Amino acid sequence: MTRSLSTAICICTLYQAAAFAPITQQSLRTPSTTAQYAFSLPNLFESKDVRRTQLKKEILDLASATKRGLTATDEQKQEMESLFEKLETLNPTSNPLIVNAKKPSVNGDWSLDYTTSDSILGKGGFPRVGPIIQNIDTTTLSAKNSEVVKYAVVNVPRSITAELSPVDGKFTDVKFKRFNLGPIGFDAPDSFRGALDITYLDEEVRLTRGDKGNIFVLTRM
């Protein structure tokens, strides 16, 4: 009886010692396959999230520094294009034009933070005052761009509505329908058409490419 009890105590002591024993170099070099997957996969996903956050910050900081792109130098434009392309490769939302409760929605109001389009920025013309806003509604296949433009000393609200004709889950043709300048409204000529390719979408940021080669960075309002 005493001998059996002693043997059992010795065995327990050995197991405890093994549990707290230092890891050998060999065990570090040859982890099990299960252990490798258990630690590498979460780090992989975390790395993408961290990278997205970092790229978005760099993009929005540069957008702010260049006043939506209005004062961007050629070097800054190249830097933005590079950051833009990198974030596109990390797009977490496929088919953003197709509404799905399980993914971010493209619908709602978006503020334009950066673009390479001189006409939208008002470069060389009348300055924009405040945000440039784009509303998208895929349930009605419509969009609306609105802004305030300073004509001399008068701030005048201006907007244009458009009809969307999606080609696939991320690309849509655009037909402009009606302009409003202050209290005055008039129909857009039939030739006023364009296209939008939504290349990145999450809950905060949307990246879009236009049919004339311009890029657009927008943040959700």
PDB file of C-alpha atoms in Angstrom:
ATOM      1  CA  MET A   1       0.000   0.000   0.000  1.00  0.00           C
ATOM      2  CA  THR A   2       2.763   2.446   1.021  1.00  0.00           C
ATOM      3  CA  ARG A   3       4.884   1.422  -1.999  1.00  0.00           C
ATOM      4  CA  SER A   4       1.940   2.027  -4.404  1.00  0.00           C
ATOM      5  CA  LEU A   5       1.266   5.441  -2.900  1.00  0.00           C
ATOM      6  CA  SER A   6       4.934   6.403  -3.237  1.00  0.00           C
ATOM      7  CA  THR A   7       4.965   5.276  -6.852  1.00  0.00           C
ATOM      8  CA  ALA A   8       1.865   7.348  -7.617  1.00  0.00           C
ATOM      9  CA  ILE A   9       3.410  10.454  -6.003  1.00  0.00           C
ATOM     10  CA  CYS A  10       6.581  10.010  -8.053  1.00  0.00           C
ATOM     11  CA  ILE A  11       4.618   9.741 -11.281  1.00  0.00           C
ATOM     12  CA  CYS A  12       2.595  12.900 -10.489  1.00  0.00           C
ATOM     13  CA  THR A  13       5.798  14.764  -9.645  1.00  0.00           C
ATOM     14  CA  LEU A  14       7.331  13.774 -12.989  1.00  0.00           C
ATOM     15  CA  TYR A  15       4.283  15.008 -14.916  1.00  0.00           C
ATOM     16  CA  GLN A  16       4.311  18.332 -13.079  1.00  0.00           C
ATOM     17  CA  ALA A  17       8.010  18.761 -13.742  1.00  0.00           C
ATOM     18  CA  ALA A  18       7.461  18.068 -17.440  1.00  0.00           C
ATOM     19  CA  ALA A  19       4.625  20.589 -17.602  1.00  0.00           C
ATOM     20  CA  PHE A  20       6.832  23.420 -16.298  1.00  0.00           C
ATOM     21  CA  ALA A  21      10.075  22.285 -17.928  1.00  0.00           C
ATOM     22  CA  PRO A  22      11.788  24.831 -20.239  1.00  0.00           C
ATOM     23  CA  ILE A  23      11.144  24.437 -23.990  1.00  0.00           C
ATOM     24  CA  THR A  24      14.078  22.863 -25.775  1.00  0.00           C
ATOM     25  CA  GLN A  25      15.573  24.247 -28.971  1.00  0.00           C
ATOM     26  CA  GLN A  26      14.336  21.199 -30.857  1.00  0.00           C
ATOM     27  CA  SER A  27      10.757  21.792 -29.760  1.00  0.00           C
ATOM     28  CA  LEU A  28      11.018  25.386 -30.955  1.00  0.00           C
ATOM     29  CA  ARG A  29      12.301  24.249 -34.331  1.00  0.00           C
ATOM     30  CA  THR A  30       9.651  21.613 -34.899  1.00  0.00           C
ATOM     31  CA  PRO A  31       6.232  22.777 -33.681  1.00  0.00           C
ATOM     32  CA  SER A  32       3.292  20.576 -34.501  1.00  0.00           C
ATOM     33  CA  THR A  33       1.193  21.364 -37.579  1.00  0.00           C
ATOM     34  CA  THR A  34      -1.793  22.085 -35.346  1.00  0.00           C
ATOM     35  CA  ALA A  35       0.198  24.593 -33.319  1.00  0.00           C
ATOM     36  CA  GLN A  36       1.443  26.350 -36.467  1.00  0.00           C
ATOM     37  CA  TYR A  37      -2.080  26.885 -37.807  1.00  0.00           C
ATOM     38  CA  ALA A  38      -3.438  27.858 -34.402  1.00  0.00           C
ATOM     39  CA  PHE A  39      -1.025  30.798 -34.158  1.00  0.00           C
ATOM     40  CA  SER A  40      -0.379  31.805 -37.782  1.00  0.00           C
ATOM     41  CA  LEU A  41      -3.935  32.141 -39.066  1.00  0.00           C
ATOM     42  CA  PRO A  42      -5.169  34.700 -36.511  1.00  0.00           C
ATOM     43  CA  ASN A  43      -2.002  36.766 -37.048  1.00  0.00           C
ATOM     44  CA  LEU A  44      -2.589  36.710 -40.796  1.00  0.00           C
ATOM     45  CA  PHE A  45      -6.087  38.159 -40.477  1.00  0.00           C
ATOM     46  CA  GLU A  46      -5.001  40.693 -37.875  1.00  0.00           C
ATOM     47  CA  SER A  47      -2.207  41.827 -40.155  1.00  0.00           C
ATOM     48  CA  LYS A  48      -4.684  42.672 -42.943  1.00  0.00           C
ATOM     49  CA  ASP A  49      -6.842  44.718 -40.582  1.00  0.00           C
ATOM     50  CA  VAL A  50      -3.818  46.587 -39.276  1.00  0.00           C
ATOM     51  CA  ARG A  51      -2.604  47.235 -42.816  1.00  0.00           C
ATOM     52  CA  ARG A  52      -6.018  48.560 -43.885  1.00  0.00           C
ATOM     53  CA  THR A  53      -6.139  50.917 -40.909  1.00  0.00           C
ATOM     54  CA  GLN A  54      -2.628  52.179 -41.634  1.00  0.00           C
ATOM     55  CA  LEU A  55      -3.303  52.755 -45.335  1.00  0.00           C
ATOM     56  CA  LYS A  56      -6.586  54.539 -44.666  1.00  0.00           C
ATOM     57  CA  LYS A  57      -4.864  56.879 -42.227  1.00  0.00           C
ATOM     58  CA  GLU A  58      -2.094  57.667 -44.715  1.00  0.00           C
ATOM     59  CA  ILE A  59      -4.645  58.292 -47.475  1.00  0.00           C
ATOM     60  CA  LEU A  60      -6.864  60.559 -45.379  1.00  0.00           C
ATOM     61  CA  ASP A  61      -3.897  62.460 -43.952  1.00  0.00           C
ATOM     62  CA  LEU A  62      -2.604  63.123 -47.469  1.00  0.00           C
ATOM     63  CA  ALA A  63      -6.097  64.070 -48.645  1.00  0.00           C
ATOM     64  CA  SER A  64      -6.372  66.621 -45.846  1.00  0.00           C
ATOM     65  CA  ALA A  65      -2.886  68.004 -46.473  1.00  0.00           C
ATOM     66  CA  THR A  66      -3.699  68.588 -50.164  1.00  0.00           C
ATOM     67  CA  LYS A  67      -7.183  70.050 -49.574  1.00  0.00           C
ATOM     68  CA  ARG A  68      -9.030  67.206 -51.300  1.00  0.00           C
ATOM     69  CA  GLY A  69      -6.338  67.168 -53.992  1.00  0.00           C
ATOM     70  CA  LEU A  70      -6.724  70.835 -54.909  1.00  0.00           C
ATOM     71  CA  THR A  71      -3.117  71.692 -53.993  1.00  0.00           C
ATOM     72  CA  ALA A  72      -1.553  68.272 -54.669  1.00  0.00           C
ATOM     73  CA  THR A  73       1.837  68.265 -56.365  1.00  0.00           C
ATOM     74  CA  ASP A  74       2.758  65.641 -58.960  1.00  0.00           C
ATOM     75  CA  GLU A  75       4.730  63.807 -56.282  1.00  0.00           C
ATOM     76  CA  GLN A  76       1.773  63.819 -53.895  1.00  0.00           C
ATOM     77  CA  LYS A  77      -0.546  62.599 -56.658  1.00  0.00           C
ATOM     78  CA  GLN A  78       1.799  59.690 -57.332  1.00  0.00           C
ATOM     79  CA  GLU A  79       1.962  58.900 -53.632  1.00  0.00           C
ATOM     80  CA  MET A  80      -1.833  58.910 -53.388  1.00  0.00           C
ATOM     81  CA  GLU A  81      -2.169  56.672 -56.441  1.00  0.00           C
ATOM     82  CA  SER A  82       0.232  54.191 -54.852  1.00  0.00           C
ATOM     83  CA  LEU A  83      -1.630  54.187 -51.512  1.00  0.00           C
ATOM     84  CA  PHE A  84      -4.951  53.950 -53.366  1.00  0.00           C
ATOM     85  CA  GLU A  85      -3.829  50.862 -55.288  1.00  0.00           C
ATOM     86  CA  LYS A  86      -2.500  49.177 -52.160  1.00  0.00           C
ATOM     87  CA  LEU A  87      -5.786  49.655 -50.303  1.00  0.00           C
ATOM     88  CA  GLU A  88      -7.722  48.343 -53.311  1.00  0.00           C
ATOM     89  CA  THR A  89      -5.916  45.005 -52.970  1.00  0.00           C
ATOM     90  CA  LEU A  90      -7.303  44.721 -49.410  1.00  0.00           C
ATOM     91  CA  ASN A  91     -10.939  45.336 -50.375  1.00  0.00           C
ATOM     92  CA  PRO A  92     -13.088  43.416 -47.857  1.00  0.00           C
ATOM     93  CA  THR A  93     -16.377  43.837 -49.760  1.00  0.00           C
ATOM     94  CA  SER A  94     -17.078  42.037 -53.007  1.00  0.00           C
ATOM     95  CA  ASN A  95     -19.977  43.280 -55.144  1.00  0.00           C
ATOM     96  CA  PRO A  96     -20.582  46.483 -53.121  1.00  0.00           C
ATOM     97  CA  LEU A  97     -23.550  47.489 -55.303  1.00  0.00           C
ATOM     98  CA  ILE A  98     -25.463  44.394 -54.179  1.00  0.00           C
ATOM     99  CA  VAL A  99     -27.079  45.087 -50.814  1.00  0.00           C
ATOM    100  CA  ASN A 100     -26.394  42.451 -48.179  1.00  0.00           C
ATOM    101  CA  ALA A 101     -27.039  42.832 -44.453  1.00  0.00           C
ATOM    102  CA  LYS A 102     -23.848  40.924 -43.689  1.00  0.00           C
ATOM    103  CA  LYS A 103     -21.501  43.404 -45.392  1.00  0.00           C
ATOM    104  CA  PRO A 104     -20.970  47.187 -45.496  1.00  0.00           C
ATOM    105  CA  SER A 105     -23.541  49.104 -47.532  1.00  0.00           C
ATOM    106  CA  VAL A 106     -22.648  51.587 -50.241  1.00  0.00           C
ATOM    107  CA  ASN A 107     -25.947  53.367 -49.609  1.00  0.00           C
ATOM    108  CA  GLY A 108     -26.061  56.681 -47.757  1.00  0.00           C
ATOM    109  CA  ASP A 109     -24.182  59.985 -47.726  1.00  0.00           C
ATOM    110  CA  TRP A 110     -20.466  60.095 -48.492  1.00  0.00           C
ATOM    111  CA  SER A 111     -18.089  63.044 -48.216  1.00  0.00           C
ATOM    112  CA  LEU A 112     -15.487  63.486 -50.949  1.00  0.00           C
ATOM    113  CA  ASP A 113     -12.067  63.651 -49.294  1.00  0.00           C
ATOM    114  CA  TYR A 114      -9.847  63.464 -52.380  1.00  0.00           C
ATOM    115  CA  THR A 115     -10.078  63.376 -56.154  1.00  0.00           C
ATOM    116  CA  THR A 116      -7.898  63.968 -59.191  1.00  0.00           C
ATOM    117  CA  SER A 117     -10.810  65.574 -61.070  1.00  0.00           C
ATOM    118  CA  ASP A 118     -10.037  69.265 -61.545  1.00  0.00           C
ATOM    119  CA  SER A 119     -13.624  70.062 -62.566  1.00  0.00           C
ATOM    120  CA  ILE A 120     -15.123  68.551 -59.402  1.00  0.00           C
ATOM    121  CA  LEU A 121     -12.575  70.378 -57.252  1.00  0.00           C
ATOM    122  CA  GLY A 122     -13.352  73.650 -59.043  1.00  0.00           C
ATOM    123  CA  LYS A 123      -9.702  74.112 -59.861  1.00  0.00           C
ATOM    124  CA  GLY A 124      -9.189  77.419 -61.632  1.00  0.00           C
ATOM    125  CA  GLY A 125     -12.842  78.352 -61.122  1.00  0.00           C
ATOM    126  CA  PHE A 126     -15.244  79.108 -58.326  1.00  0.00           C
ATOM    127  CA  PRO A 127     -14.210  77.624 -54.972  1.00  0.00           C
ATOM    128  CA  ARG A 128     -16.220  74.945 -53.149  1.00  0.00           C
ATOM    129  CA  VAL A 129     -17.363  75.766 -49.636  1.00  0.00           C
ATOM    130  CA  GLY A 130     -17.724  72.939 -47.137  1.00  0.00           C
ATOM    131  CA  PRO A 131     -18.146  69.257 -47.987  1.00  0.00           C
ATOM    132  CA  ILE A 132     -18.798  67.784 -51.412  1.00  0.00           C
ATOM    133  CA  ILE A 133     -21.412  65.103 -50.782  1.00  0.00           C
ATOM    134  CA  GLN A 134     -22.486  62.076 -52.791  1.00  0.00           C
ATOM    135  CA  ASN A 135     -25.591  60.111 -51.889  1.00  0.00           C
ATOM    136  CA  ILE A 136     -26.094  56.634 -53.330  1.00  0.00           C
ATOM    137  CA  ASP A 137     -29.298  54.593 -53.125  1.00  0.00           C
ATOM    138  CA  THR A 138     -29.146  51.206 -54.815  1.00  0.00           C
ATOM    139  CA  THR A 139     -32.795  50.496 -53.934  1.00  0.00           C
ATOM    140  CA  THR A 140     -33.884  53.255 -56.328  1.00  0.00           C
ATOM    141  CA  LEU A 141     -30.739  53.061 -58.518  1.00  0.00           C
ATOM    142  CA  SER A 142     -30.122  56.756 -57.998  1.00  0.00           C
ATOM    143  CA  ALA A 143     -27.328  59.076 -56.921  1.00  0.00           C
ATOM    144  CA  LYS A 144     -27.009  62.736 -56.049  1.00  0.00           C
ATOM    145  CA  ASN A 145     -23.958  64.969 -55.847  1.00  0.00           C
ATOM    146  CA  SER A 146     -24.311  68.204 -53.870  1.00  0.00           C
ATOM    147  CA  GLU A 147     -22.032  71.062 -52.891  1.00  0.00           C
ATOM    148  CA  VAL A 148     -21.930  74.770 -52.130  1.00  0.00           C
ATOM    149  CA  VAL A 149     -20.086  77.009 -54.596  1.00  0.00           C
ATOM    150  CA  LYS A 150     -18.902  80.525 -53.861  1.00  0.00           C
ATOM    151  CA  TYR A 151     -19.764  82.906 -56.702  1.00  0.00           C
ATOM    152  CA  ALA A 152     -18.036  86.195 -55.809  1.00  0.00           C
ATOM    153  CA  VAL A 153     -19.402  86.844 -52.309  1.00  0.00           C
ATOM    154  CA  VAL A 154     -22.472  84.611 -52.547  1.00  0.00           C
ATOM    155  CA  ASN A 155     -22.582  80.948 -51.532  1.00  0.00           C
ATOM    156  CA  VAL A 156     -24.926  79.010 -53.808  1.00  0.00           C
ATOM    157  CA  PRO A 157     -26.005  75.372 -53.290  1.00  0.00           C
ATOM    158  CA  ARG A 158     -25.610  73.206 -56.367  1.00  0.00           C
ATOM    159  CA  SER A 159     -26.585  69.588 -57.050  1.00  0.00           C
ATOM    160  CA  ILE A 160     -27.071  67.021 -59.768  1.00  0.00           C
ATOM    161  CA  THR A 161     -29.119  63.837 -59.691  1.00  0.00           C
ATOM    162  CA  ALA A 162     -28.241  60.720 -61.638  1.00  0.00           C
ATOM    163  CA  GLU A 163     -29.633  57.340 -62.618  1.00  0.00           C
ATOM    164  CA  LEU A 164     -27.500  54.229 -62.007  1.00  0.00           C
ATOM    165  CA  SER A 165     -27.403  51.245 -64.367  1.00  0.00           C
ATOM    166  CA  PRO A 166     -25.207  48.564 -62.732  1.00  0.00           C
ATOM    167  CA  VAL A 167     -23.220  46.400 -65.131  1.00  0.00           C
ATOM    168  CA  ASP A 168     -22.114  44.050 -62.363  1.00  0.00           C
ATOM    169  CA  GLY A 169     -21.726  44.070 -58.578  1.00  0.00           C
ATOM    170  CA  LYS A 170     -19.128  46.863 -58.522  1.00  0.00           C
ATOM    171  CA  PHE A 171     -19.360  48.781 -61.806  1.00  0.00           C
ATOM    172  CA  THR A 172     -22.256  51.010 -62.839  1.00  0.00           C
ATOM    173  CA  ASP A 173     -23.026  53.301 -65.737  1.00  0.00           C
ATOM    174  CA  VAL A 174     -24.277  56.748 -64.734  1.00  0.00           C
ATOM    175  CA  LYS A 175     -26.736  58.984 -66.591  1.00  0.00           C
ATOM    176  CA  PHE A 176     -27.056  62.493 -65.186  1.00  0.00           C
ATOM    177  CA  LYS A 177     -30.679  63.599 -64.955  1.00  0.00           C
ATOM    178  CA  ARG A 178     -31.181  67.062 -63.458  1.00  0.00           C
ATOM    179  CA  PHE A 179     -29.101  70.035 -62.359  1.00  0.00           C
ATOM    180  CA  ASN A 180     -30.088  72.425 -59.587  1.00  0.00           C
ATOM    181  CA  LEU A 181     -28.365  75.750 -59.094  1.00  0.00           C
ATOM    182  CA  GLY A 182     -29.879  77.534 -56.127  1.00  0.00           C
ATOM    183  CA  PRO A 183     -33.630  77.764 -56.850  1.00  0.00           C
ATOM    184  CA  ILE A 184     -33.168  77.054 -60.563  1.00  0.00           C
ATOM    185  CA  GLY A 185     -33.455  73.509 -61.954  1.00  0.00           C
ATOM    186  CA  PHE A 186     -33.010  72.130 -65.484  1.00  0.00           C
ATOM    187  CA  ASP A 187     -32.641  68.732 -67.128  1.00  0.00           C
ATOM    188  CA  ALA A 188     -29.181  67.454 -68.022  1.00  0.00           C
ATOM    189  CA  PRO A 189     -28.412  66.875 -71.716  1.00  0.00           C
ATOM    190  CA  ASP A 190     -28.732  63.234 -72.771  1.00  0.00           C
ATOM    191  CA  SER A 191     -25.008  63.130 -73.555  1.00  0.00           C
ATOM    192  CA  PHE A 192     -24.104  63.734 -69.887  1.00  0.00           C
ATOM    193  CA  ARG A 193     -23.098  60.221 -68.915  1.00  0.00           C
ATOM    194  CA  GLY A 194     -20.337  58.561 -66.930  1.00  0.00           C
ATOM    195  CA  ALA A 195     -19.417  55.437 -64.979  1.00  0.00           C
ATOM    196  CA  LEU A 196     -18.257  54.448 -61.504  1.00  0.00           C
ATOM    197  CA  ASP A 197     -16.163  51.472 -60.478  1.00  0.00           C
ATOM    198  CA  ILE A 198     -16.267  50.894 -56.710  1.00  0.00           C
ATOM    199  CA  THR A 199     -12.936  49.236 -55.966  1.00  0.00           C
ATOM    200  CA  TYR A 200     -12.933  49.358 -52.149  1.00  0.00           C
ATOM    201  CA  LEU A 201     -15.662  49.566 -49.516  1.00  0.00           C
ATOM    202  CA  ASP A 202     -15.787  49.190 -45.753  1.00  0.00           C
ATOM    203  CA  GLU A 203     -17.869  50.854 -43.043  1.00  0.00           C
ATOM    204  CA  GLU A 204     -15.790  54.042 -43.179  1.00  0.00           C
ATOM    205  CA  VAL A 205     -14.111  54.474 -46.559  1.00  0.00           C
ATOM    206  CA  ARG A 206     -15.022  54.011 -50.227  1.00  0.00           C
ATOM    207  CA  LEU A 207     -12.614  54.120 -53.164  1.00  0.00           C
ATOM    208  CA  THR A 208     -14.000  54.714 -56.653  1.00  0.00           C
ATOM    209  CA  ARG A 209     -12.544  55.016 -60.140  1.00  0.00           C
ATOM    210  CA  GLY A 210     -14.309  57.140 -62.755  1.00  0.00           C
ATOM    211  CA  ASP A 211     -14.627  56.613 -66.488  1.00  0.00           C
ATOM    212  CA  LYS A 212     -12.161  59.427 -67.258  1.00  0.00           C
ATOM    213  CA  GLY A 213      -9.372  57.875 -65.189  1.00  0.00           C
ATOM    214  CA  ASN A 214      -9.948  59.939 -62.056  1.00  0.00           C
ATOM    215  CA  ILE A 215      -9.826  58.461 -58.569  1.00  0.00           C
ATOM    216  CA  PHE A 216     -12.103  59.327 -55.664  1.00  0.00           C
ATOM    217  CA  VAL A 217     -11.673  58.816 -51.908  1.00  0.00           C
ATOM    218  CA  LEU A 218     -14.857  59.174 -49.883  1.00  0.00           C
ATOM    219  CA  THR A 219     -15.706  58.767 -46.201  1.00  0.00           C
ATOM    220  CA  ARG A 220     -19.086  57.860 -44.775  1.00  0.00           C
ATOM    221  CA  MET A 221     -20.975  60.740 -43.149  1.00  0.00           C
TER     222      MET A 221
END
